Amino acid sequence: MSVPQPPEPIAGARLLFSLDPAVSHLNHGSFGAVPIGVQRAQQRLRDEMEANPLRFFTRGLVDRITHTRRHLAACLGADPDGAALVGNATTGVAVVLASLGLRPGDEVLTTDHGYGAVGLSVERECRRTGAVPRVVRVPLDAAEEEIVEIVRAGLRPGRTKLLVVDQLTSATARLLPAAAIVGVAREQGVPVLVDGAHAPGMLPAPVSGIGADFWVGNLHKWGYAPRGTAVLVVAPPWRERIEPLVVSWEQPAGFPGNVEWQATLDYTSWLAAPVGLYTLRSLGVDRVRAHNAALAAYGQRVVGDALGVAPADLPTPGGPGVAMRIVPLPPGVATTLDEATAVRTLIADRLATEVAVMSWGGRGWLRLSGQVYNSPDEYDRLAVRLPTLLARR
């Protein structure tokens, strides 16, 4: 089976970013990369703030945040009145968990594909309230129907007070059937929080059609927004129950204002976020998505071939448009979180290449992202040098 052809580069896209040209940045999925135009827009907002802080914070800032939220929510396919800007997806998860009113004997159900920090947040809230965290195991190669049935079997109506499921998983780069999972949970009266951390900018209108009670996603990854920009979406029945993690002057206003307003927080990342979406639209949203997905697939194949992984053993993302792919590492490599961190650092230091290295399911995985500033030769160079580096480590 031949290696998939890499996509044609998007002319001039690399020049939109201030990334170090001496490094191959193949890990957009972790922290993103902010285009220069977005950086400058945020800096202008910071200049405005520092020129007259009192005026910036007390004259119209709430209205500016509301206007920004409405714009971002519309791009996500979300109800602007049911969305709140938050610092990141993990913060949104914490807000939801703290608002549930969990009690001893209640359960919070997650899958083993969930993001690590979200799992820690679930465990902390369960310790605080006496609730119980439970994890269902989902095979990496499970079909959509099988995933739905596994989750269905894990639900315990009356005891399961929240199901947390990823829209696109971080550790395994797998697109999960979120809408179908929400459907079976609703049948059993279980509310669902969809972690869509990677969805904005990668998936079209990621909130629309999901029907989740709660949804949260980052715009600083694939939406080109400044870091610290995410959206928490809450269905109407839950909005009056949402409580912020920090109480400030907009508390009487209720959701979403009470979640968004945190006094002297630096709001410039939120206010500059629409420039990131404008940049994405300027490049061509569909064109960028197709380019990034094809490039990630190319990178997975050439690196997998170099490591001796048969094409049939390379995990597929479970749907189109996914700009991240994973490659299994040799047995015994990066089998724990600490080992994965060490391998990632080794690759960065020795190969001048930034990648994500995960430990999942008892083995190590290399996660590669595709972005408009990447080129096929970056994955080719990694494929040539990585096997020797891992053998000598």
mmCIF file of C-alpha atoms in Angstrom:
data_model
loop_
_atom_site.group_PDB
_atom_site.id
_atom_site.type_symbol
_atom_site.label_atom_id
_atom_site.label_comp_id
_atom_site.label_asym_id
_atom_site.label_seq_id
_atom_site.Cartn_x
_atom_site.Cartn_y
_atom_site.Cartn_z
ATOM 1 C CA MET A 1 0.000 0.000 0.000
ATOM 2 C CA SER A 2 1.489 3.320 -1.063
ATOM 3 C CA VAL A 3 2.086 6.270 1.228
ATOM 4 C CA PRO A 4 -0.706 8.867 0.890
ATOM 5 C CA GLN A 5 0.276 11.916 -1.084
ATOM 6 C CA PRO A 6 0.928 15.035 1.005
ATOM 7 C CA PRO A 7 -1.274 18.041 0.284
ATOM 8 C CA GLU A 8 -0.178 21.041 -1.708
ATOM 9 C CA PRO A 9 1.131 23.762 0.636
ATOM 10 C CA ILE A 10 -0.992 26.830 1.279
ATOM 11 C CA ALA A 11 1.105 29.648 -0.150
ATOM 12 C CA GLY A 12 2.412 32.111 2.418
ATOM 13 C CA ALA A 13 0.787 30.381 5.381
ATOM 14 C CA ARG A 14 4.099 29.768 7.145
ATOM 15 C CA LEU A 15 4.816 33.495 7.159
ATOM 16 C CA LEU A 16 1.704 34.136 9.252
ATOM 17 C CA PHE A 17 3.409 32.633 12.318
ATOM 18 C CA SER A 18 6.419 33.638 14.399
ATOM 19 C CA LEU A 19 7.539 30.072 15.112
ATOM 20 C CA ASP A 20 11.275 29.335 15.393
ATOM 21 C CA PRO A 21 12.309 28.162 11.900
ATOM 22 C CA ALA A 22 15.046 25.986 13.384
ATOM 23 C CA VAL A 23 12.431 23.747 15.007
ATOM 24 C CA SER A 24 9.845 21.462 13.411
ATOM 25 C CA HIS A 25 6.591 22.194 15.237
ATOM 26 C CA LEU A 26 4.548 19.022 14.758
ATOM 27 C CA ASN A 27 2.460 19.407 17.905
ATOM 28 C CA HIS A 28 -0.069 22.130 17.192
ATOM 29 C CA GLY A 29 -2.641 20.151 19.177
ATOM 30 C CA SER A 30 -1.073 20.869 22.557
ATOM 31 C CA PHE A 31 -0.782 24.659 22.739
ATOM 32 C CA GLY A 32 -1.527 25.858 19.227
ATOM 33 C CA ALA A 33 0.349 28.703 17.562
ATOM 34 C CA VAL A 34 -0.982 32.251 17.452
ATOM 35 C CA PRO A 35 -0.737 34.014 14.077
ATOM 36 C CA ILE A 36 1.242 37.249 14.037
ATOM 37 C CA GLY A 37 -1.833 39.288 13.147
ATOM 38 C CA VAL A 38 -3.659 37.933 16.187
ATOM 39 C CA GLN A 39 -0.639 38.640 18.397
ATOM 40 C CA ARG A 40 -0.633 42.234 17.200
ATOM 41 C CA ALA A 41 -4.365 42.629 17.748
ATOM 42 C CA GLN A 42 -3.990 41.429 21.316
ATOM 43 C CA GLN A 43 -1.026 43.726 21.884
ATOM 44 C CA ARG A 44 -3.075 46.713 20.700
ATOM 45 C CA LEU A 45 -5.736 45.762 23.238
ATOM 46 C CA ARG A 46 -3.084 45.501 25.957
ATOM 47 C CA ASP A 47 -1.762 48.903 24.983
ATOM 48 C CA GLU A 48 -5.282 50.281 25.307
ATOM 49 C CA MET A 49 -5.661 48.653 28.713
ATOM 50 C CA GLU A 50 -2.363 49.994 30.035
ATOM 51 C CA ALA A 51 -2.933 53.479 28.666
ATOM 52 C CA ASN A 52 -5.952 53.887 30.962
ATOM 53 C CA PRO A 53 -6.736 50.813 33.086
ATOM 54 C CA LEU A 54 -9.705 52.379 34.865
ATOM 55 C CA ARG A 55 -11.373 53.333 31.616
ATOM 56 C CA PHE A 56 -10.656 49.938 30.036
ATOM 57 C CA PHE A 57 -12.169 47.924 32.888
ATOM 58 C CA THR A 58 -15.090 50.177 33.838
ATOM 59 C CA ARG A 59 -16.420 51.607 30.571
ATOM 60 C CA GLY A 60 -18.009 49.081 28.279
ATOM 61 C CA LEU A 61 -15.808 46.056 28.893
ATOM 62 C CA VAL A 62 -18.734 43.800 29.814
ATOM 63 C CA ASP A 63 -20.474 44.768 26.575
ATOM 64 C CA ARG A 64 -17.312 44.092 24.580
ATOM 65 C CA ILE A 65 -16.982 40.657 26.140
ATOM 66 C CA THR A 66 -20.651 39.940 25.382
ATOM 67 C CA HIS A 67 -20.215 41.001 21.758
ATOM 68 C CA THR A 68 -17.137 38.798 21.415
ATOM 69 C CA ARG A 69 -18.891 35.842 23.002
ATOM 70 C CA ARG A 70 -21.835 36.164 20.614
ATOM 71 C CA HIS A 71 -19.510 36.169 17.625
ATOM 72 C CA LEU A 72 -17.535 33.136 18.792
ATOM 73 C CA ALA A 73 -20.634 31.178 19.836
ATOM 74 C CA ALA A 74 -22.249 31.727 16.446
ATOM 75 C CA CYS A 75 -19.148 30.345 14.717
ATOM 76 C CA LEU A 76 -19.366 27.227 16.890
ATOM 77 C CA GLY A 77 -23.052 26.668 16.226
ATOM 78 C CA ALA A 78 -23.941 27.499 19.835
ATOM 79 C CA ASP A 79 -26.612 29.636 21.465
ATOM 80 C CA PRO A 80 -24.835 32.892 22.431
ATOM 81 C CA ASP A 81 -27.096 33.298 25.477
ATOM 82 C CA GLY A 82 -26.063 29.871 26.724
ATOM 83 C CA ALA A 83 -22.321 30.267 26.213
ATOM 84 C CA ALA A 84 -19.646 31.732 28.471
ATOM 85 C CA LEU A 85 -16.039 32.585 27.747
ATOM 86 C CA VAL A 86 -13.595 30.793 30.036
ATOM 87 C CA GLY A 87 -9.831 30.387 30.201
ATOM 88 C CA ASN A 88 -9.638 26.865 28.801
ATOM 89 C CA ALA A 89 -11.585 23.635 28.476
ATOM 90 C CA THR A 90 -10.327 22.336 31.813
ATOM 91 C CA THR A 91 -11.708 25.423 33.543
ATOM 92 C CA GLY A 92 -15.082 24.854 31.905
ATOM 93 C CA VAL A 93 -15.121 21.258 33.117
ATOM 94 C CA ALA A 94 -14.354 22.416 36.663
ATOM 95 C CA VAL A 95 -17.241 24.919 36.533
ATOM 96 C CA VAL A 96 -19.672 22.193 35.518
ATOM 97 C CA LEU A 97 -18.459 19.718 38.135
ATOM 98 C CA ALA A 98 -18.708 22.304 40.906
ATOM 99 C CA SER A 99 -22.264 23.203 39.837
ATOM 100 C CA LEU A 100 -23.728 19.684 39.846
ATOM 101 C CA GLY A 101 -24.321 19.368 43.571
ATOM 102 C CA LEU A 102 -22.794 15.902 43.764
ATOM 103 C CA ARG A 103 -23.487 13.839 46.878
ATOM 104 C CA PRO A 104 -22.112 10.647 48.430
ATOM 105 C CA GLY A 105 -23.018 7.651 46.290
ATOM 106 C CA ASP A 106 -23.331 9.663 43.068
ATOM 107 C CA GLU A 107 -21.125 8.680 40.140
ATOM 108 C CA VAL A 108 -19.290 10.548 37.401
ATOM 109 C CA LEU A 109 -18.560 8.369 34.376
ATOM 110 C CA THR A 110 -15.680 8.952 31.958
ATOM 111 C CA THR A 111 -13.882 6.900 29.318
ATOM 112 C CA ASP A 112 -10.239 5.881 29.293
ATOM 113 C CA HIS A 113 -9.687 8.200 26.304
ATOM 114 C CA GLY A 114 -10.348 11.271 28.444
ATOM 115 C CA TYR A 115 -7.883 14.100 28.980
ATOM 116 C CA GLY A 116 -5.696 13.588 32.049
ATOM 117 C CA ALA A 117 -6.381 16.950 33.686
ATOM 118 C CA VAL A 118 -10.123 16.406 33.284
ATOM 119 C CA GLY A 119 -9.758 13.075 35.034
ATOM 120 C CA LEU A 120 -7.928 14.764 37.893
ATOM 121 C CA SER A 121 -10.690 17.362 38.146
ATOM 122 C CA VAL A 122 -13.330 14.632 38.325
ATOM 123 C CA GLU A 123 -11.377 12.815 41.024
ATOM 124 C CA ARG A 124 -10.978 15.972 43.106
ATOM 125 C CA GLU A 125 -14.679 16.874 42.953
ATOM 126 C CA CYS A 126 -15.605 13.318 43.855
ATOM 127 C CA ARG A 127 -13.275 13.374 46.853
ATOM 128 C CA ARG A 128 -14.768 16.683 47.946
ATOM 129 C CA THR A 129 -18.371 15.518 47.672
ATOM 130 C CA GLY A 130 -18.181 11.812 48.381
ATOM 131 C CA ALA A 131 -19.144 10.892 44.829
ATOM 132 C CA VAL A 132 -17.411 8.089 42.924
ATOM 133 C CA PRO A 133 -15.461 8.378 39.654
ATOM 134 C CA ARG A 134 -15.843 5.484 37.210
ATOM 135 C CA VAL A 135 -14.031 4.817 33.938
ATOM 136 C CA VAL A 136 -15.217 2.648 31.058
ATOM 137 C CA ARG A 137 -12.651 1.114 28.735
ATOM 138 C CA VAL A 138 -13.115 1.692 25.025
ATOM 139 C CA PRO A 139 -10.876 -0.268 22.598
ATOM 140 C CA LEU A 140 -8.840 1.930 20.299
ATOM 141 C CA ASP A 141 -10.234 0.205 17.202
ATOM 142 C CA ALA A 142 -13.855 0.070 18.371
ATOM 143 C CA ALA A 143 -16.475 0.944 15.768
ATOM 144 C CA GLU A 144 -18.894 3.764 16.495
ATOM 145 C CA GLU A 145 -21.742 1.400 17.303
ATOM 146 C CA GLU A 146 -19.543 -0.528 19.714
ATOM 147 C CA ILE A 147 -18.442 2.673 21.459
ATOM 148 C CA VAL A 148 -22.045 3.734 21.966
ATOM 149 C CA GLU A 149 -22.987 0.353 23.411
ATOM 150 C CA ILE A 150 -19.989 0.315 25.762
ATOM 151 C CA VAL A 151 -20.979 3.697 27.123
ATOM 152 C CA ARG A 152 -24.628 2.672 27.359
ATOM 153 C CA ALA A 153 -23.661 -0.374 29.417
ATOM 154 C CA GLY A 154 -21.611 1.805 31.760
ATOM 155 C CA LEU A 155 -24.465 4.146 32.647
ATOM 156 C CA ARG A 156 -26.315 3.609 35.928
ATOM 157 C CA PRO A 157 -29.545 5.621 35.889
ATOM 158 C CA GLY A 158 -30.165 7.246 39.243
ATOM 159 C CA ARG A 159 -26.508 6.976 40.225
ATOM 160 C CA THR A 160 -24.637 8.353 37.216
ATOM 161 C CA LYS A 161 -25.001 12.121 37.640
ATOM 162 C CA LEU A 162 -22.706 13.060 34.767
ATOM 163 C CA LEU A 163 -21.126 11.431 31.748
ATOM 164 C CA VAL A 164 -17.985 13.125 30.421
ATOM 165 C CA VAL A 165 -17.057 12.173 26.862
ATOM 166 C CA ASP A 166 -14.561 13.624 24.415
ATOM 167 C CA GLN A 167 -15.607 14.845 20.994
ATOM 168 C CA LEU A 168 -12.042 14.361 19.723
ATOM 169 C CA THR A 169 -9.692 12.635 22.121
ATOM 170 C CA SER A 170 -6.328 14.111 23.029
ATOM 171 C CA ALA A 171 -4.390 10.950 23.843
ATOM 172 C CA THR A 172 -5.662 8.819 20.952
ATOM 173 C CA ALA A 173 -6.742 11.378 18.313
ATOM 174 C CA ARG A 174 -10.057 9.581 17.912
ATOM 175 C CA LEU A 175 -13.282 11.244 16.826
ATOM 176 C CA LEU A 176 -15.989 9.796 19.066
ATOM 177 C CA PRO A 177 -19.703 9.633 18.138
ATOM 178 C CA ALA A 178 -20.625 12.344 20.623
ATOM 179 C CA ALA A 179 -24.146 12.980 19.316
ATOM 180 C CA ALA A 180 -25.059 9.284 19.469
ATOM 181 C CA ILE A 181 -23.589 8.971 22.969
ATOM 182 C CA VAL A 182 -25.584 11.998 24.124
ATOM 183 C CA GLY A 183 -28.690 10.338 22.689
ATOM 184 C CA VAL A 184 -28.330 7.108 24.670
ATOM 185 C CA ALA A 185 -27.477 9.021 27.840
ATOM 186 C CA ARG A 186 -30.585 11.173 27.449
ATOM 187 C CA GLU A 187 -32.689 8.014 27.154
ATOM 188 C CA GLN A 188 -31.479 7.082 30.637
ATOM 189 C CA GLY A 189 -31.751 10.565 32.113
ATOM 190 C CA VAL A 190 -27.990 11.095 32.437
ATOM 191 C CA PRO A 191 -26.608 14.580 31.653
ATOM 192 C CA VAL A 192 -23.554 14.737 29.387
ATOM 193 C CA LEU A 193 -20.543 17.015 29.294
ATOM 194 C CA VAL A 194 -18.782 16.908 25.921
ATOM 195 C CA ASP A 195 -15.110 17.838 26.052
ATOM 196 C CA GLY A 196 -14.574 19.466 22.676
ATOM 197 C CA ALA A 197 -11.139 20.881 23.460
ATOM 198 C CA HIS A 198 -9.851 20.216 19.927
ATOM 199 C CA ALA A 199 -13.091 20.824 18.041
ATOM 200 C CA PRO A 200 -13.198 24.615 17.357
ATOM 201 C CA GLY A 201 -11.485 25.347 14.068
ATOM 202 C CA MET A 202 -11.039 21.665 13.216
ATOM 203 C CA LEU A 203 -14.642 20.455 13.081
ATOM 204 C CA PRO A 204 -17.424 22.448 11.392
ATOM 205 C CA ALA A 205 -19.967 23.976 13.842
ATOM 206 C CA PRO A 206 -18.918 21.492 16.554
ATOM 207 C CA VAL A 207 -21.730 22.347 19.002
ATOM 208 C CA SER A 208 -24.573 22.190 16.509
ATOM 209 C CA GLY A 209 -26.415 18.881 16.494
ATOM 210 C CA ILE A 210 -24.639 17.409 19.532
ATOM 211 C CA GLY A 211 -27.421 18.202 21.992
ATOM 212 C CA ALA A 212 -25.209 17.926 25.075
ATOM 213 C CA ASP A 213 -26.150 19.415 28.427
ATOM 214 C CA PHE A 214 -22.675 20.919 28.579
ATOM 215 C CA TRP A 215 -20.001 21.433 25.929
ATOM 216 C CA VAL A 216 -16.601 23.077 26.257
ATOM 217 C CA GLY A 217 -13.936 23.766 23.650
ATOM 218 C CA ASN A 218 -10.679 25.689 23.201
ATOM 219 C CA LEU A 219 -10.208 28.277 20.489
ATOM 220 C CA HIS A 220 -6.470 28.659 21.080
ATOM 221 C CA LYS A 221 -5.677 25.385 19.338
ATOM 222 C CA TRP A 222 -7.233 25.060 15.886
ATOM 223 C CA GLY A 223 -9.097 28.387 15.981
ATOM 224 C CA TYR A 224 -5.905 30.523 16.022
ATOM 225 C CA ALA A 225 -7.063 32.511 19.067
ATOM 226 C CA PRO A 226 -4.700 33.696 21.802
ATOM 227 C CA ARG A 227 -4.163 31.156 24.562
ATOM 228 C CA GLY A 228 -6.636 31.382 27.383
ATOM 229 C CA THR A 229 -9.700 31.431 25.133
ATOM 230 C CA ALA A 230 -12.391 28.791 25.453
ATOM 231 C CA VAL A 231 -16.186 28.583 25.378
ATOM 232 C CA LEU A 232 -18.460 26.764 27.818
ATOM 233 C CA VAL A 233 -21.930 26.021 26.413
ATOM 234 C CA VAL A 234 -24.777 25.131 28.770
ATOM 235 C CA ALA A 235 -28.254 23.869 27.853
ATOM 236 C CA PRO A 236 -31.207 25.951 29.103
ATOM 237 C CA PRO A 237 -32.294 23.676 32.009
ATOM 238 C CA TRP A 238 -28.869 24.011 33.645
ATOM 239 C CA ARG A 239 -28.068 27.694 33.226
ATOM 240 C CA GLU A 240 -29.540 28.886 36.509
ATOM 241 C CA ARG A 241 -27.557 26.212 38.374
ATOM 242 C CA ILE A 242 -24.150 27.190 37.018
ATOM 243 C CA GLU A 243 -21.887 28.775 39.611
ATOM 244 C CA PRO A 244 -18.524 30.393 38.821
ATOM 245 C CA LEU A 245 -15.329 29.207 40.435
ATOM 246 C CA VAL A 246 -14.597 32.840 41.388
ATOM 247 C CA VAL A 247 -17.376 35.164 42.588
ATOM 248 C CA SER A 248 -17.110 38.762 41.437
ATOM 249 C CA TRP A 249 -19.266 41.775 40.594
ATOM 250 C CA GLU A 250 -21.303 40.105 37.833
ATOM 251 C CA GLN A 251 -22.576 37.393 40.192
ATOM 252 C CA PRO A 252 -26.095 38.929 40.366
ATOM 253 C CA ALA A 253 -26.321 38.811 36.566
ATOM 254 C CA GLY A 254 -26.234 35.022 36.525
ATOM 255 C CA PHE A 255 -24.900 32.856 33.722
ATOM 256 C CA PRO A 256 -23.004 33.616 31.523
ATOM 257 C CA GLY A 257 -21.836 36.942 32.953
ATOM 258 C CA ASN A 258 -21.063 35.578 36.406
ATOM 259 C CA VAL A 259 -18.687 33.005 34.900
ATOM 260 C CA GLU A 260 -16.992 35.428 32.528
ATOM 261 C CA TRP A 261 -16.317 38.379 34.814
ATOM 262 C CA GLN A 262 -13.319 37.875 37.092
ATOM 263 C CA ALA A 263 -12.364 41.455 37.924
ATOM 264 C CA THR A 264 -8.777 42.179 36.807
ATOM 265 C CA LEU A 265 -8.395 39.159 34.551
ATOM 266 C CA ASP A 266 -6.581 39.980 31.302
ATOM 267 C CA TYR A 267 -9.511 39.832 28.864
ATOM 268 C CA THR A 268 -7.449 40.773 25.820
ATOM 269 C CA SER A 269 -7.107 37.153 24.693
ATOM 270 C CA TRP A 270 -10.894 36.891 24.405
ATOM 271 C CA LEU A 271 -11.312 40.234 22.673
ATOM 272 C CA ALA A 272 -8.654 39.308 20.082
ATOM 273 C CA ALA A 273 -10.067 35.828 19.425
ATOM 274 C CA PRO A 274 -12.295 36.884 16.493
ATOM 275 C CA VAL A 275 -9.136 37.905 14.619
ATOM 276 C CA GLY A 276 -8.016 34.276 14.842
ATOM 277 C CA LEU A 277 -11.243 33.067 13.234
ATOM 278 C CA TYR A 278 -10.905 35.815 10.618
ATOM 279 C CA THR A 279 -7.424 34.480 9.803
ATOM 280 C CA LEU A 280 -8.829 30.972 9.421
ATOM 281 C CA ARG A 281 -11.582 32.219 7.110
ATOM 282 C CA SER A 282 -9.058 34.226 5.087
ATOM 283 C CA LEU A 283 -7.043 31.081 4.416
ATOM 284 C CA GLY A 284 -10.220 29.165 3.567
ATOM 285 C CA VAL A 285 -11.747 27.075 6.332
ATOM 286 C CA ASP A 286 -12.421 23.972 4.238
ATOM 287 C CA ARG A 287 -9.056 24.279 2.526
ATOM 288 C CA VAL A 288 -7.219 24.468 5.863
ATOM 289 C CA ARG A 289 -9.108 21.510 7.325
ATOM 290 C CA ALA A 290 -8.468 19.329 4.296
ATOM 291 C CA HIS A 291 -4.795 20.338 4.174
ATOM 292 C CA ASN A 292 -4.193 19.667 7.863
ATOM 293 C CA ALA A 293 -5.956 16.298 7.877
ATOM 294 C CA ALA A 294 -4.083 15.105 4.796
ATOM 295 C CA LEU A 295 -0.752 16.254 6.204
ATOM 296 C CA ALA A 296 -1.337 14.462 9.517
ATOM 297 C CA ALA A 297 -2.230 11.280 7.631
ATOM 298 C CA TYR A 298 0.958 11.581 5.567
ATOM 299 C CA GLY A 299 3.066 12.112 8.673
ATOM 300 C CA GLN A 300 1.511 9.143 10.447
ATOM 301 C CA ARG A 301 2.263 6.872 7.503
ATOM 302 C CA VAL A 302 5.889 7.865 6.879
ATOM 303 C CA VAL A 303 6.795 7.773 10.579
ATOM 304 C CA GLY A 304 4.885 4.532 11.042
ATOM 305 C CA ASP A 305 6.735 2.956 8.121
ATOM 306 C CA ALA A 306 10.052 4.058 9.596
ATOM 307 C CA LEU A 307 9.195 2.429 12.933
ATOM 308 C CA GLY A 308 8.123 -0.788 11.228
ATOM 309 C CA VAL A 309 4.406 -0.377 11.919
ATOM 310 C CA ALA A 310 2.171 -2.054 9.357
ATOM 311 C CA PRO A 311 -0.353 0.323 7.757
ATOM 312 C CA ALA A 312 -3.198 -1.789 9.132
ATOM 313 C CA ASP A 313 -1.882 -1.192 12.663
ATOM 314 C CA LEU A 314 -1.941 2.593 12.374
ATOM 315 C CA PRO A 315 -5.034 3.874 14.209
ATOM 316 C CA THR A 316 -7.529 5.814 12.134
ATOM 317 C CA PRO A 317 -9.263 8.918 13.496
ATOM 318 C CA GLY A 318 -12.801 7.629 13.078
ATOM 319 C CA GLY A 319 -13.928 10.452 10.825
ATOM 320 C CA PRO A 320 -12.829 13.046 8.255
ATOM 321 C CA GLY A 321 -11.060 16.296 8.919
ATOM 322 C CA VAL A 322 -9.049 15.196 11.947
ATOM 323 C CA ALA A 323 -5.649 16.918 11.909
ATOM 324 C CA MET A 324 -3.976 14.672 14.490
ATOM 325 C CA ARG A 325 -2.785 11.080 14.127
ATOM 326 C CA ILE A 326 -1.025 8.687 16.487
ATOM 327 C CA VAL A 327 1.738 6.156 15.842
ATOM 328 C CA PRO A 328 2.522 3.277 18.225
ATOM 329 C CA LEU A 329 6.048 3.443 19.611
ATOM 330 C CA PRO A 330 8.212 0.325 19.981
ATOM 331 C CA PRO A 331 7.333 -1.953 22.921
ATOM 332 C CA GLY A 332 8.738 -0.692 26.206
ATOM 333 C CA VAL A 333 9.054 2.934 25.048
ATOM 334 C CA ALA A 334 7.071 5.618 26.942
ATOM 335 C CA THR A 335 4.857 3.195 28.834
ATOM 336 C CA THR A 336 4.351 5.652 31.713
ATOM 337 C CA LEU A 337 3.599 9.367 31.839
ATOM 338 C CA ASP A 338 7.078 10.193 33.123
ATOM 339 C CA GLU A 339 8.716 8.100 30.413
ATOM 340 C CA ALA A 340 6.545 9.755 27.767
ATOM 341 C CA THR A 341 7.653 13.179 28.957
ATOM 342 C CA ALA A 342 11.293 12.081 28.842
ATOM 343 C CA VAL A 343 10.951 10.749 25.279
ATOM 344 C CA ARG A 344 9.215 13.919 24.120
ATOM 345 C CA THR A 345 12.018 16.021 25.615
ATOM 346 C CA LEU A 346 14.658 13.800 24.000
ATOM 347 C CA ILE A 347 13.073 14.237 20.564
ATOM 348 C CA ALA A 348 12.893 17.996 21.075
ATOM 349 C CA ASP A 349 16.503 18.291 22.213
ATOM 350 C CA ARG A 350 18.141 15.866 19.777
ATOM 351 C CA LEU A 351 15.966 16.253 16.682
ATOM 352 C CA ALA A 352 14.766 19.872 17.083
ATOM 353 C CA THR A 353 11.237 18.567 16.651
ATOM 354 C CA GLU A 354 8.248 19.179 18.890
ATOM 355 C CA VAL A 355 5.808 16.285 19.078
ATOM 356 C CA ALA A 356 3.371 14.897 21.629
ATOM 357 C CA VAL A 357 4.234 11.589 23.280
ATOM 358 C CA MET A 358 1.456 9.808 25.137
ATOM 359 C CA SER A 359 1.213 6.812 27.410
ATOM 360 C CA TRP A 360 -2.128 5.112 26.857
ATOM 361 C CA GLY A 361 -3.332 1.550 27.222
ATOM 362 C CA GLY A 362 0.001 0.333 28.586
ATOM 363 C CA ARG A 363 2.153 1.511 25.697
ATOM 364 C CA GLY A 364 3.655 4.658 24.242
ATOM 365 C CA TRP A 365 2.227 6.642 21.341
ATOM 366 C CA LEU A 366 3.602 9.450 19.204
ATOM 367 C CA ARG A 367 0.958 12.049 18.286
ATOM 368 C CA LEU A 368 1.554 14.138 15.182
ATOM 369 C CA SER A 369 -0.419 17.230 14.203
ATOM 370 C CA GLY A 370 -0.779 18.828 10.796
ATOM 371 C CA GLN A 371 -1.022 22.596 10.411
ATOM 372 C CA VAL A 372 -0.663 25.109 7.602
ATOM 373 C CA TYR A 373 2.856 26.054 8.718
ATOM 374 C CA ASN A 374 4.058 22.445 8.410
ATOM 375 C CA SER A 375 5.564 20.791 5.339
ATOM 376 C CA PRO A 376 5.952 17.106 4.360
ATOM 377 C CA ASP A 377 9.732 17.207 4.654
ATOM 378 C CA GLU A 378 9.439 17.830 8.404
ATOM 379 C CA TYR A 379 7.746 14.461 8.854
ATOM 380 C CA ASP A 380 10.218 12.861 6.437
ATOM 381 C CA ARG A 381 13.182 14.094 8.524
ATOM 382 C CA LEU A 382 11.572 12.799 11.712
ATOM 383 C CA ALA A 383 10.984 9.423 10.075
ATOM 384 C CA VAL A 384 14.650 9.129 9.072
ATOM 385 C CA ARG A 385 16.103 10.033 12.482
ATOM 386 C CA LEU A 386 13.567 8.807 15.042
ATOM 387 C CA PRO A 387 14.204 5.034 14.881
ATOM 388 C CA THR A 388 17.905 5.459 15.625
ATOM 389 C CA LEU A 389 17.219 7.894 18.465
ATOM 390 C CA LEU A 390 14.742 5.526 20.136
ATOM 391 C CA ALA A 391 17.104 2.579 19.722
ATOM 392 C CA ARG A 392 19.952 4.469 21.442
ATOM 393 C CA ARG A 393 18.008 6.200 24.176
#
